[in-house]
């Protein structure tokens, strides 16, 4: 079994990879928005799919990193992804987000 320090470093690397993946997919979607003119409902579904894909990849990578409790580490990776997303949102917007339906939906999708 891996020691706690190695697991922590691996999880941080995986978190960085998931954010890079998110950024690349968002960049591709922004090009589609610019050149094709995607409508708002398609953009909304695309962002939801990006959350799902990035967290699925991160969860699978986290599960491969540990020998046991793979499901728990996948959930922890999704939770870390969401918390960082939340903190960056607060930092850049300067206000707390509305804790309504979209907030809860994003939290559940990330986990």
PDB file of N, CA and C in Angstrom:
ATOM      1  N   UNK A   1       0.834  -1.182   0.000  1.00  0.00           N
ATOM      2  CA  UNK A   1       0.000   0.000   0.000  1.00  0.00           C
ATOM      3  C   UNK A   1       0.880   1.247   0.000  1.00  0.00           C
ATOM      4  N   UNK A   2       0.442   2.249  -0.715  1.00  0.00           N
ATOM      5  CA  UNK A   2       1.198   3.492  -0.792  1.00  0.00           C
ATOM      6  C   UNK A   2       1.086   4.254   0.524  1.00  0.00           C
ATOM      7  N   UNK A   3       2.128   4.977   0.854  1.00  0.00           N
ATOM      8  CA  UNK A   3       2.080   5.773   2.068  1.00  0.00           C
ATOM      9  C   UNK A   3       1.286   7.055   1.816  1.00  0.00           C
ATOM     10  N   UNK A   4       0.853   7.692   2.886  1.00  0.00           N
ATOM     11  CA  UNK A   4      -0.045   8.843   2.796  1.00  0.00           C
ATOM     12  C   UNK A   4       0.563   9.997   2.008  1.00  0.00           C
ATOM     13  N   UNK A   5       1.845  10.246   2.168  1.00  0.00           N
ATOM     14  CA  UNK A   5       2.487  11.347   1.455  1.00  0.00           C
ATOM     15  C   UNK A   5       2.474  11.143  -0.051  1.00  0.00           C
ATOM     16  N   UNK A   6       2.753   9.905  -0.476  1.00  0.00           N
ATOM     17  CA  UNK A   6       2.748   9.608  -1.910  1.00  0.00           C
ATOM     18  C   UNK A   6       1.336   9.696  -2.482  1.00  0.00           C
ATOM     19  N   UNK A   7       0.361   9.254  -1.707  1.00  0.00           N
ATOM     20  CA  UNK A   7      -1.026   9.339  -2.166  1.00  0.00           C
ATOM     21  C   UNK A   7      -1.443  10.799  -2.312  1.00  0.00           C
ATOM     22  N   UNK A   8      -1.060  11.630  -1.349  1.00  0.00           N
ATOM     23  CA  UNK A   8      -1.416  13.054  -1.415  1.00  0.00           C
ATOM     24  C   UNK A   8      -0.811  13.729  -2.636  1.00  0.00           C
ATOM     25  N   UNK A   9       0.447  13.461  -2.895  1.00  0.00           N
ATOM     26  CA  UNK A   9       1.115  14.039  -4.069  1.00  0.00           C
ATOM     27  C   UNK A   9       0.457  13.534  -5.347  1.00  0.00           C
ATOM     28  N   UNK A  10       0.130  12.248  -5.394  1.00  0.00           N
ATOM     29  CA  UNK A  10      -0.528  11.688  -6.574  1.00  0.00           C
ATOM     30  C   UNK A  10      -1.902  12.328  -6.783  1.00  0.00           C
ATOM     31  N   UNK A  11      -2.638  12.537  -5.711  1.00  0.00           N
ATOM     32  CA  UNK A  11      -3.964  13.145  -5.819  1.00  0.00           C
ATOM     33  C   UNK A  11      -3.871  14.589  -6.312  1.00  0.00           C
ATOM     34  N   UNK A  12      -2.861  15.328  -5.843  1.00  0.00           N
ATOM     35  CA  UNK A  12      -2.673  16.702  -6.326  1.00  0.00           C
ATOM     36  C   UNK A  12      -2.315  16.724  -7.807  1.00  0.00           C
ATOM     37  N   UNK A  13      -1.492  15.773  -8.232  1.00  0.00           N
ATOM     38  CA  UNK A  13      -1.150  15.685  -9.658  1.00  0.00           C
ATOM     39  C   UNK A  13      -2.380  15.360 -10.483  1.00  0.00           C
ATOM     40  N   UNK A  14      -3.198  14.438  -9.986  1.00  0.00           N
ATOM     41  CA  UNK A  14      -4.414  14.064 -10.707  1.00  0.00           C
ATOM     42  C   UNK A  14      -5.383  15.241 -10.762  1.00  0.00           C
ATOM     43  N   UNK A  15      -5.486  15.994  -9.677  1.00  0.00           N
ATOM     44  CA  UNK A  15      -6.343  17.177  -9.657  1.00  0.00           C
ATOM     45  C   UNK A  15      -5.874  18.194 -10.695  1.00  0.00           C
ATOM     46  N   UNK A  16      -4.569  18.377 -10.792  1.00  0.00           N
ATOM     47  CA  UNK A  16      -4.025  19.280 -11.809  1.00  0.00           C
ATOM     48  C   UNK A  16      -4.348  18.777 -13.211  1.00  0.00           C
ATOM     49  N   UNK A  17      -4.225  17.481 -13.425  1.00  0.00           N
ATOM     50  CA  UNK A  17      -4.540  16.894 -14.736  1.00  0.00           C
ATOM     51  C   UNK A  17      -6.011  17.106 -15.078  1.00  0.00           C
ATOM     52  N   UNK A  18      -6.900  16.931 -14.097  1.00  0.00           N
ATOM     53  CA  UNK A  18      -8.326  17.117 -14.387  1.00  0.00           C
ATOM     54  C   UNK A  18      -8.637  18.568 -14.731  1.00  0.00           C
ATOM     55  N   UNK A  19      -7.954  19.512 -14.086  1.00  0.00           N
ATOM     56  CA  UNK A  19      -8.185  20.917 -14.431  1.00  0.00           C
ATOM     57  C   UNK A  19      -7.593  21.268 -15.789  1.00  0.00           C
ATOM     58  N   UNK A  20      -6.466  20.680 -16.143  1.00  0.00           N
ATOM     59  CA  UNK A  20      -5.910  20.893 -17.485  1.00  0.00           C
ATOM     60  C   UNK A  20      -6.859  20.309 -18.524  1.00  0.00           C
ATOM     61  N   UNK A  21      -7.377  19.113 -18.262  1.00  0.00           N
ATOM     62  CA  UNK A  21      -8.341  18.498 -19.170  1.00  0.00           C
ATOM     63  C   UNK A  21      -9.590  19.376 -19.304  1.00  0.00           C
ATOM     64  N   UNK A  22     -10.081  19.883 -18.186  1.00  0.00           N
ATOM     65  CA  UNK A  22     -11.240  20.770 -18.215  1.00  0.00           C
ATOM     66  C   UNK A  22     -10.960  21.995 -19.068  1.00  0.00           C
ATOM     67  N   UNK A  23      -9.795  22.599 -18.867  1.00  0.00           N
ATOM     68  CA  UNK A  23      -9.431  23.787 -19.636  1.00  0.00           C
ATOM     69  C   UNK A  23      -9.336  23.514 -21.126  1.00  0.00           C
ATOM     70  N   UNK A  24      -8.751  22.374 -21.487  1.00  0.00           N
ATOM     71  CA  UNK A  24      -8.627  22.037 -22.907  1.00  0.00           C
ATOM     72  C   UNK A  24      -9.985  21.796 -23.555  1.00  0.00           C
ATOM     73  N   UNK A  25     -10.856  21.086 -22.845  1.00  0.00           N
ATOM     74  CA  UNK A  25     -12.185  20.831 -23.402  1.00  0.00           C
ATOM     75  C   UNK A  25     -12.985  22.133 -23.495  1.00  0.00           C
ATOM     76  N   UNK A  26     -12.868  22.992 -22.467  1.00  0.00           N
ATOM     77  CA  UNK A  26     -13.551  24.290 -22.519  1.00  0.00           C
ATOM     78  C   UNK A  26     -13.018  25.152 -23.658  1.00  0.00           C
ATOM     79  N   UNK A  27     -11.714  25.080 -23.910  1.00  0.00           N
ATOM     80  CA  UNK A  27     -11.126  25.820 -25.021  1.00  0.00           C
ATOM     81  C   UNK A  27     -11.705  25.341 -26.353  1.00  0.00           C
ATOM     82  N   UNK A  28     -11.804  24.017 -26.500  1.00  0.00           N
ATOM     83  CA  UNK A  28     -12.413  23.475 -27.718  1.00  0.00           C
ATOM     84  C   UNK A  28     -13.861  23.893 -27.865  1.00  0.00           C
ATOM     85  N   UNK A  29     -14.584  23.899 -26.756  1.00  0.00           N
ATOM     86  CA  UNK A  29     -15.986  24.323 -26.807  1.00  0.00           C
ATOM     87  C   UNK A  29     -16.100  25.808 -27.136  1.00  0.00           C
ATOM     88  N   UNK A  30     -15.170  26.614 -26.651  1.00  0.00           N
ATOM     89  CA  UNK A  30     -15.222  28.046 -26.953  1.00  0.00           C
ATOM     90  C   UNK A  30     -14.970  28.301 -28.441  1.00  0.00           C
ATOM     91  N   UNK A  31     -14.084  27.506 -29.058  1.00  0.00           N
ATOM     92  CA  UNK A  31     -13.891  27.628 -30.498  1.00  0.00           C
ATOM     93  C   UNK A  31     -15.170  27.262 -31.243  1.00  0.00           C
ATOM     94  N   UNK A  32     -15.840  26.209 -30.799  1.00  0.00           N
ATOM     95  CA  UNK A  32     -17.117  25.848 -31.414  1.00  0.00           C
ATOM     96  C   UNK A  32     -18.148  26.957 -31.246  1.00  0.00           C
ATOM     97  N   UNK A  33     -18.175  27.557 -30.067  1.00  0.00           N
ATOM     98  CA  UNK A  33     -19.119  28.655 -29.834  1.00  0.00           C
ATOM     99  C   UNK A  33     -18.834  29.810 -30.780  1.00  0.00           C
ATOM    100  N   UNK A  34     -17.570  30.121 -30.967  1.00  0.00           N
ATOM    101  CA  UNK A  34     -17.187  31.261 -31.793  1.00  0.00           C
ATOM    102  C   UNK A  34     -17.444  31.008 -33.274  1.00  0.00           C
ATOM    103  N   UNK A  35     -17.024  29.850 -33.762  1.00  0.00           N
ATOM    104  CA  UNK A  35     -17.110  29.594 -35.194  1.00  0.00           C
ATOM    105  C   UNK A  35     -18.459  29.056 -35.640  1.00  0.00           C
ATOM    106  N   UNK A  36     -19.144  28.305 -34.792  1.00  0.00           N
ATOM    107  CA  UNK A  36     -20.409  27.690 -35.177  1.00  0.00           C
ATOM    108  C   UNK A  36     -21.596  28.470 -34.612  1.00  0.00           C
ATOM    109  N   UNK A  37     -21.391  29.127 -33.485  1.00  0.00           N
ATOM    110  CA  UNK A  37     -22.479  29.866 -32.854  1.00  0.00           C
ATOM    111  C   UNK A  37     -23.452  28.946 -32.137  1.00  0.00           C
ATOM    112  N   UNK A  38     -22.923  28.151 -31.218  1.00  0.00           N
ATOM    113  CA  UNK A  38     -23.767  27.211 -30.482  1.00  0.00           C
ATOM    114  C   UNK A  38     -24.809  27.951 -29.659  1.00  0.00           C
ATOM    115  N   UNK A  39     -26.034  27.440 -29.617  1.00  0.00           N
ATOM    116  CA  UNK A  39     -27.070  28.072 -28.785  1.00  0.00           C
ATOM    117  C   UNK A  39     -26.835  27.808 -27.297  1.00  0.00           C
ATOM    118  N   UNK A  40     -27.451  28.619 -26.448  1.00  0.00           N
ATOM    119  CA  UNK A  40     -27.252  28.526 -24.995  1.00  0.00           C
ATOM    120  C   UNK A  40     -27.570  27.153 -24.409  1.00  0.00           C
ATOM    121  N   UNK A  41     -28.653  26.478 -24.811  1.00  0.00           N
ATOM    122  CA  UNK A  41     -28.910  25.153 -24.226  1.00  0.00           C
ATOM    123  C   UNK A  41     -27.800  24.139 -24.521  1.00  0.00           C
ATOM    124  N   UNK A  42     -27.217  24.223 -25.702  1.00  0.00           N
ATOM    125  CA  UNK A  42     -26.126  23.314 -26.058  1.00  0.00           C
ATOM    126  C   UNK A  42     -24.896  23.622 -25.211  1.00  0.00           C
ATOM    127  N   UNK A  43     -24.641  24.889 -24.968  1.00  0.00           N
ATOM    128  CA  UNK A  43     -23.504  25.291 -24.135  1.00  0.00           C
ATOM    129  C   UNK A  43     -23.690  24.778 -22.710  1.00  0.00           C
ATOM    130  N   UNK A  44     -24.888  24.899 -22.191  1.00  0.00           N
ATOM    131  CA  UNK A  44     -25.179  24.439 -20.838  1.00  0.00           C
ATOM    132  C   UNK A  44     -24.964  22.928 -20.712  1.00  0.00           C
ATOM    133  N   UNK A  45     -25.450  22.185 -21.681  1.00  0.00           N
ATOM    134  CA  UNK A  45     -25.245  20.725 -21.673  1.00  0.00           C
ATOM    135  C   UNK A  45     -23.766  20.406 -21.834  1.00  0.00           C
ATOM    136  N   UNK A  46     -23.065  21.160 -22.668  1.00  0.00           N
ATOM    137  CA  UNK A  46     -21.637  20.937 -22.876  1.00  0.00           C
ATOM    138  C   UNK A  46     -20.831  21.140 -21.602  1.00  0.00           C
ATOM    139  N   UNK A  47     -21.157  22.182 -20.844  1.00  0.00           N
ATOM    140  CA  UNK A  47     -20.450  22.431 -19.593  1.00  0.00           C
ATOM    141  C   UNK A  47     -20.726  21.307 -18.592  1.00  0.00           C
ATOM    142  N   UNK A  48     -21.952  20.840 -18.552  1.00  0.00           N
ATOM    143  CA  UNK A  48     -22.290  19.718 -17.671  1.00  0.00           C
ATOM    144  C   UNK A  48     -21.501  18.475 -18.065  1.00  0.00           C
ATOM    145  N   UNK A  49     -21.411  18.205 -19.348  1.00  0.00           N
ATOM    146  CA  UNK A  49     -20.643  17.054 -19.825  1.00  0.00           C
ATOM    147  C   UNK A  49     -19.155  17.198 -19.506  1.00  0.00           C
ATOM    148  N   UNK A  50     -18.654  18.423 -19.558  1.00  0.00           N
ATOM    149  CA  UNK A  50     -17.250  18.656 -19.219  1.00  0.00           C
ATOM    150  C   UNK A  50     -16.991  18.310 -17.757  1.00  0.00           C
ATOM    151  N   UNK A  51     -17.887  18.731 -16.855  1.00  0.00           N
ATOM    152  CA  UNK A  51     -17.766  18.356 -15.446  1.00  0.00           C
ATOM    153  C   UNK A  51     -17.729  16.839 -15.292  1.00  0.00           C
ATOM    154  N   UNK A  52     -18.639  16.178 -15.968  1.00  0.00           N
ATOM    155  CA  UNK A  52     -18.739  14.723 -15.838  1.00  0.00           C
ATOM    156  C   UNK A  52     -17.493  14.035 -16.383  1.00  0.00           C
ATOM    157  N   UNK A  53     -17.050  14.425 -17.574  1.00  0.00           N
ATOM    158  CA  UNK A  53     -15.891  13.788 -18.197  1.00  0.00           C
ATOM    159  C   UNK A  53     -14.630  14.015 -17.371  1.00  0.00           C
ATOM    160  N   UNK A  54     -14.393  15.249 -16.953  1.00  0.00           N
ATOM    161  CA  UNK A  54     -13.178  15.554 -16.191  1.00  0.00           C
ATOM    162  C   UNK A  54     -13.158  14.793 -14.869  1.00  0.00           C
ATOM    163  N   UNK A  55     -14.299  14.737 -14.193  1.00  0.00           N
ATOM    164  CA  UNK A  55     -14.327  14.055 -12.909  1.00  0.00           C
ATOM    165  C   UNK A  55     -14.307  12.541 -13.057  1.00  0.00           C
ATOM    166  N   UNK A  56     -14.850  12.026 -14.125  1.00  0.00           N
ATOM    167  CA  UNK A  56     -14.761  10.592 -14.384  1.00  0.00           C
ATOM    168  C   UNK A  56     -13.305  10.196 -14.617  1.00  0.00           C
ATOM    169  N   UNK A  57     -12.606  10.972 -15.424  1.00  0.00           N
ATOM    170  CA  UNK A  57     -11.192  10.697 -15.673  1.00  0.00           C
ATOM    171  C   UNK A  57     -10.392  10.813 -14.377  1.00  0.00           C
ATOM    172  N   UNK A  58     -10.643  11.887 -13.610  1.00  0.00           N
ATOM    173  CA  UNK A  58      -9.924  12.064 -12.342  1.00  0.00           C
ATOM    174  C   UNK A  58     -10.222  10.963 -11.345  1.00  0.00           C
ATOM    175  N   UNK A  59     -11.474  10.547 -11.253  1.00  0.00           N
ATOM    176  CA  UNK A  59     -11.846   9.470 -10.342  1.00  0.00           C
ATOM    177  C   UNK A  59     -11.232   8.147 -10.732  1.00  0.00           C
ATOM    178  N   UNK A  60     -11.213   7.860 -12.024  1.00  0.00           N
ATOM    179  CA  UNK A  60     -10.589   6.616 -12.490  1.00  0.00           C
ATOM    180  C   UNK A  60      -9.081   6.625 -12.240  1.00  0.00           C
ATOM    181  N   UNK A  61      -8.451   7.769 -12.461  1.00  0.00           N
ATOM    182  CA  UNK A  61      -7.010   7.870 -12.198  1.00  0.00           C
ATOM    183  C   UNK A  61      -6.724   7.730 -10.707  1.00  0.00           C
ATOM    184  N   UNK A  62      -7.562   8.324  -9.879  1.00  0.00           N
ATOM    185  CA  UNK A  62      -7.380   8.217  -8.425  1.00  0.00           C
ATOM    186  C   UNK A  62      -7.566   6.774  -7.980  1.00  0.00           C
ATOM    187  N   UNK A  63      -8.538   6.083  -8.566  1.00  0.00           N
ATOM    188  CA  UNK A  63      -8.765   4.688  -8.228  1.00  0.00           C
ATOM    189  C   UNK A  63      -7.594   3.803  -8.613  1.00  0.00           C
ATOM    190  N   UNK A  64      -6.956   4.098  -9.741  1.00  0.00           N
ATOM    191  CA  UNK A  64      -5.796   3.310 -10.159  1.00  0.00           C
ATOM    192  C   UNK A  64      -4.571   3.599  -9.293  1.00  0.00           C
ATOM    193  N   UNK A  65      -4.574   4.750  -8.661  1.00  0.00           N
ATOM    194  CA  UNK A  65      -3.431   5.165  -7.842  1.00  0.00           C
ATOM    195  C   UNK A  65      -3.363   4.408  -6.515  1.00  0.00           C
ATOM    196  N   UNK A  66      -4.501   3.980  -6.013  1.00  0.00           N
ATOM    197  CA  UNK A  66      -4.539   3.281  -4.719  1.00  0.00           C
ATOM    198  C   UNK A  66      -4.922   1.828  -4.936  1.00  0.00           C
ATOM    199  N   UNK A  67      -4.610   0.996  -3.962  1.00  0.00           N
ATOM    200  CA  UNK A  67      -4.881  -0.433  -4.097  1.00  0.00           C
ATOM    201  C   UNK A  67      -6.242  -0.830  -3.546  1.00  0.00           C
ATOM    202  N   UNK A  68      -6.721  -0.088  -2.564  1.00  0.00           N
ATOM    203  CA  UNK A  68      -8.020  -0.411  -1.978  1.00  0.00           C
ATOM    204  C   UNK A  68      -8.811   0.877  -1.789  1.00  0.00           C
ATOM    205  N   UNK A  69     -10.089   0.752  -1.572  1.00  0.00           N
ATOM    206  CA  UNK A  69     -11.000   1.883  -1.377  1.00  0.00           C
ATOM    207  C   UNK A  69     -10.981   2.834  -2.574  1.00  0.00           C
ATOM    208  N   UNK A  70     -10.973   2.273  -3.761  1.00  0.00           N
ATOM    209  CA  UNK A  70     -10.895   3.065  -4.979  1.00  0.00           C
ATOM    210  C   UNK A  70     -12.079   4.005  -5.127  1.00  0.00           C
ATOM    211  N   UNK A  71     -13.264   3.535  -4.763  1.00  0.00           N
ATOM    212  CA  UNK A  71     -14.471   4.346  -4.886  1.00  0.00           C
ATOM    213  C   UNK A  71     -14.392   5.586  -3.999  1.00  0.00           C
ATOM    214  N   UNK A  72     -13.890   5.401  -2.784  1.00  0.00           N
ATOM    215  CA  UNK A  72     -13.777   6.527  -1.848  1.00  0.00           C
ATOM    216  C   UNK A  72     -12.779   7.557  -2.371  1.00  0.00           C
ATOM    217  N   UNK A  73     -11.660   7.107  -2.911  1.00  0.00           N
ATOM    218  CA  UNK A  73     -10.684   8.042  -3.445  1.00  0.00           C
ATOM    219  C   UNK A  73     -11.221   8.754  -4.690  1.00  0.00           C
ATOM    220  N   UNK A  74     -12.041   8.088  -5.463  1.00  0.00           N
ATOM    221  CA  UNK A  74     -12.687   8.750  -6.598  1.00  0.00           C
ATOM    222  C   UNK A  74     -13.628   9.843  -6.138  1.00  0.00           C
ATOM    223  N   UNK A  75     -14.395   9.572  -5.091  1.00  0.00           N
ATOM    224  CA  UNK A  75     -15.292  10.596  -4.538  1.00  0.00           C
ATOM    225  C   UNK A  75     -14.489  11.745  -3.941  1.00  0.00           C
ATOM    226  N   UNK A  76     -13.395  11.419  -3.259  1.00  0.00           N
ATOM    227  CA  UNK A  76     -12.538  12.471  -2.697  1.00  0.00           C
ATOM    228  C   UNK A  76     -11.960  13.355  -3.799  1.00  0.00           C
ATOM    229  N   UNK A  77     -11.608  12.757  -4.919  1.00  0.00           N
ATOM    230  CA  UNK A  77     -11.079  13.540  -6.035  1.00  0.00           C
ATOM    231  C   UNK A  77     -12.151  14.483  -6.584  1.00  0.00           C
ATOM    232  N   UNK A  78     -13.376  13.989  -6.735  1.00  0.00           N
ATOM    233  CA  UNK A  78     -14.471  14.838  -7.192  1.00  0.00           C
ATOM    234  C   UNK A  78     -14.774  15.953  -6.210  1.00  0.00           C
ATOM    235  N   UNK A  79     -14.697  15.648  -4.922  1.00  0.00           N
ATOM    236  CA  UNK A  79     -14.931  16.656  -3.897  1.00  0.00           C
ATOM    237  C   UNK A  79     -13.846  17.735  -3.941  1.00  0.00           C
ATOM    238  N   UNK A  80     -12.602  17.316  -4.087  1.00  0.00           N
ATOM    239  CA  UNK A  80     -11.502  18.283  -4.183  1.00  0.00           C
ATOM    240  C   UNK A  80     -11.653  19.152  -5.421  1.00  0.00           C
ATOM    241  N   UNK A  81     -12.073  18.553  -6.536  1.00  0.00           N
ATOM    242  CA  UNK A  81     -12.305  19.297  -7.777  1.00  0.00           C
ATOM    243  C   UNK A  81     -13.378  20.355  -7.549  1.00  0.00           C
ATOM    244  N   UNK A  82     -14.484  19.968  -6.923  1.00  0.00           N
ATOM    245  CA  UNK A  82     -15.572  20.901  -6.695  1.00  0.00           C
ATOM    246  C   UNK A  82     -15.161  22.008  -5.726  1.00  0.00           C
ATOM    247  N   UNK A  83     -14.476  21.653  -4.637  1.00  0.00           N
ATOM    248  CA  UNK A  83     -14.078  22.669  -3.658  1.00  0.00           C
ATOM    249  C   UNK A  83     -13.122  23.690  -4.274  1.00  0.00           C
ATOM    250  N   UNK A  84     -12.193  23.232  -5.096  1.00  0.00           N
ATOM    251  CA  UNK A  84     -11.294  24.168  -5.757  1.00  0.00           C
ATOM    252  C   UNK A  84     -12.057  25.041  -6.748  1.00  0.00           C
ATOM    253  N   UNK A  85     -12.983  24.452  -7.473  1.00  0.00           N
ATOM    254  CA  UNK A  85     -13.827  25.204  -8.395  1.00  0.00           C
ATOM    255  C   UNK A  85     -14.631  26.261  -7.641  1.00  0.00           C
ATOM    256  N   UNK A  86     -15.173  25.890  -6.497  1.00  0.00           N
ATOM    257  CA  UNK A  86     -15.941  26.805  -5.660  1.00  0.00           C
ATOM    258  C   UNK A  86     -15.062  27.947  -5.151  1.00  0.00           C
ATOM    259  N   UNK A  87     -13.870  27.605  -4.633  1.00  0.00           N
ATOM    260  CA  UNK A  87     -12.973  28.631  -4.102  1.00  0.00           C
ATOM    261  C   UNK A  87     -12.498  29.599  -5.189  1.00  0.00           C
ATOM    262  N   UNK A  88     -12.188  29.086  -6.357  1.00  0.00           N
ATOM    263  CA  UNK A  88     -11.785  29.958  -7.455  1.00  0.00           C
ATOM    264  C   UNK A  88     -12.933  30.852  -7.901  1.00  0.00           C
ATOM    265  N   UNK A  89     -14.137  30.317  -7.898  1.00  0.00           N
ATOM    266  CA  UNK A  89     -15.311  31.113  -8.250  1.00  0.00           C
ATOM    267  C   UNK A  89     -15.515  32.266  -7.272  1.00  0.00           C
ATOM    268  N   UNK A  90     -15.387  31.987  -5.987  1.00  0.00           N
ATOM    269  CA  UNK A  90     -15.524  33.031  -4.967  1.00  0.00           C
ATOM    270  C   UNK A  90     -14.402  34.055  -5.111  1.00  0.00           C
ATOM    271  N   UNK A  91     -13.186  33.580  -5.363  1.00  0.00           N
ATOM    272  CA  UNK A  91     -12.038  34.461  -5.483  1.00  0.00           C
ATOM    273  C   UNK A  91     -12.176  35.422  -6.662  1.00  0.00           C
ATOM    274  N   UNK A  92     -12.567  34.899  -7.816  1.00  0.00           N
ATOM    275  CA  UNK A  92     -12.636  35.736  -9.007  1.00  0.00           C
ATOM    276  C   UNK A  92     -13.915  36.570  -9.091  1.00  0.00           C
ATOM    277  N   UNK A  93     -15.018  36.077  -8.541  1.00  0.00           N
ATOM    278  CA  UNK A  93     -16.266  36.846  -8.569  1.00  0.00           C
ATOM    279  C   UNK A  93     -16.365  37.820  -7.407  1.00  0.00           C
ATOM    280  N   UNK A  94     -15.665  37.553  -6.332  1.00  0.00           N
ATOM    281  CA  UNK A  94     -15.683  38.442  -5.185  1.00  0.00           C
ATOM    282  C   UNK A  94     -16.897  38.284  -4.289  1.00  0.00           C
ATOM    283  N   UNK A  95     -17.823  37.416  -4.644  1.00  0.00           N
ATOM    284  CA  UNK A  95     -19.020  37.183  -3.827  1.00  0.00           C
ATOM    285  C   UNK A  95     -19.263  35.688  -3.715  1.00  0.00           C
ATOM    286  N   UNK A  96     -20.029  35.336  -2.723  1.00  0.00           N
ATOM    287  CA  UNK A  96     -20.439  33.939  -2.564  1.00  0.00           C
ATOM    288  C   UNK A  96     -21.472  33.608  -3.636  1.00  0.00           C
ATOM    289  N   UNK A  97     -21.383  32.418  -4.205  1.00  0.00           N
ATOM    290  CA  UNK A  97     -22.374  32.045  -5.224  1.00  0.00           C
ATOM    291  C   UNK A  97     -23.737  31.775  -4.597  1.00  0.00           C
ATOM    292  N   UNK A  98     -24.748  31.794  -5.423  1.00  0.00           N
ATOM    293  CA  UNK A  98     -26.095  31.453  -4.994  1.00  0.00           C
ATOM    294  C   UNK A  98     -26.141  29.942  -4.742  1.00  0.00           C
ATOM    295  N   UNK A  99     -26.551  29.561  -3.547  1.00  0.00           N
ATOM    296  CA  UNK A  99     -26.584  28.144  -3.197  1.00  0.00           C
ATOM    297  C   UNK A  99     -27.906  27.509  -3.634  1.00  0.00           C
ATOM    298  N   UNK A 100     -28.284  27.764  -4.849  1.00  0.00           N
ATOM    299  CA  UNK A 100     -29.531  27.238  -5.374  1.00  0.00           C
ATOM    300  C   UNK A 100     -29.343  25.917  -6.077  1.00  0.00           C
ATOM    301  N   UNK A 101     -30.242  25.675  -6.985  1.00  0.00           N
ATOM    302  CA  UNK A 101     -30.302  24.400  -7.691  1.00  0.00           C
ATOM    303  C   UNK A 101     -29.033  24.122  -8.499  1.00  0.00           C
ATOM    304  N   UNK A 102     -28.484  25.125  -9.170  1.00  0.00           N
ATOM    305  CA  UNK A 102     -27.303  24.903 -10.010  1.00  0.00           C
ATOM    306  C   UNK A 102     -26.069  24.575  -9.180  1.00  0.00           C
ATOM    307  N   UNK A 103     -25.970  25.175  -8.008  1.00  0.00           N
ATOM    308  CA  UNK A 103     -24.840  24.899  -7.120  1.00  0.00           C
ATOM    309  C   UNK A 103     -24.854  23.441  -6.681  1.00  0.00           C
ATOM    310  N   UNK A 104     -26.010  22.988  -6.236  1.00  0.00           N
ATOM    311  CA  UNK A 104     -26.146  21.604  -5.757  1.00  0.00           C
ATOM    312  C   UNK A 104     -25.941  20.623  -6.903  1.00  0.00           C
ATOM    313  N   UNK A 105     -26.460  20.947  -8.068  1.00  0.00           N
ATOM    314  CA  UNK A 105     -26.292  20.083  -9.236  1.00  0.00           C
ATOM    315  C   UNK A 105     -24.815  19.944  -9.598  1.00  0.00           C
ATOM    316  N   UNK A 106     -24.090  21.054  -9.615  1.00  0.00           N
ATOM    317  CA  UNK A 106     -22.662  21.012  -9.941  1.00  0.00           C
ATOM    318  C   UNK A 106     -21.906  20.194  -8.889  1.00  0.00           C
ATOM    319  N   UNK A 107     -22.274  20.348  -7.629  1.00  0.00           N
ATOM    320  CA  UNK A 107     -21.612  19.602  -6.563  1.00  0.00           C
ATOM    321  C   UNK A 107     -21.829  18.094  -6.731  1.00  0.00           C
ATOM    322  N   UNK A 108     -23.049  17.711  -7.030  1.00  0.00           N
ATOM    323  CA  UNK A 108     -23.358  16.280  -7.208  1.00  0.00           C
ATOM    324  C   UNK A 108     -22.658  15.729  -8.448  1.00  0.00           C
ATOM    325  N   UNK A 109     -22.628  16.501  -9.527  1.00  0.00           N
ATOM    326  CA  UNK A 109     -21.961  16.028 -10.745  1.00  0.00           C
ATOM    327  C   UNK A 109     -20.462  15.848 -10.552  1.00  0.00           C
ATOM    328  N   UNK A 110     -19.867  16.704  -9.750  1.00  0.00           N
ATOM    329  CA  UNK A 110     -18.417  16.597  -9.511  1.00  0.00           C
ATOM    330  C   UNK A 110     -18.073  15.419  -8.624  1.00  0.00           C
ATOM    331  N   UNK A 111     -18.978  15.025  -7.764  1.00  0.00           N
ATOM    332  CA  UNK A 111     -18.698  13.929  -6.855  1.00  0.00           C
ATOM    333  C   UNK A 111     -19.026  12.627  -7.540  1.00  0.00           C
TER     334      UNK A 111
END
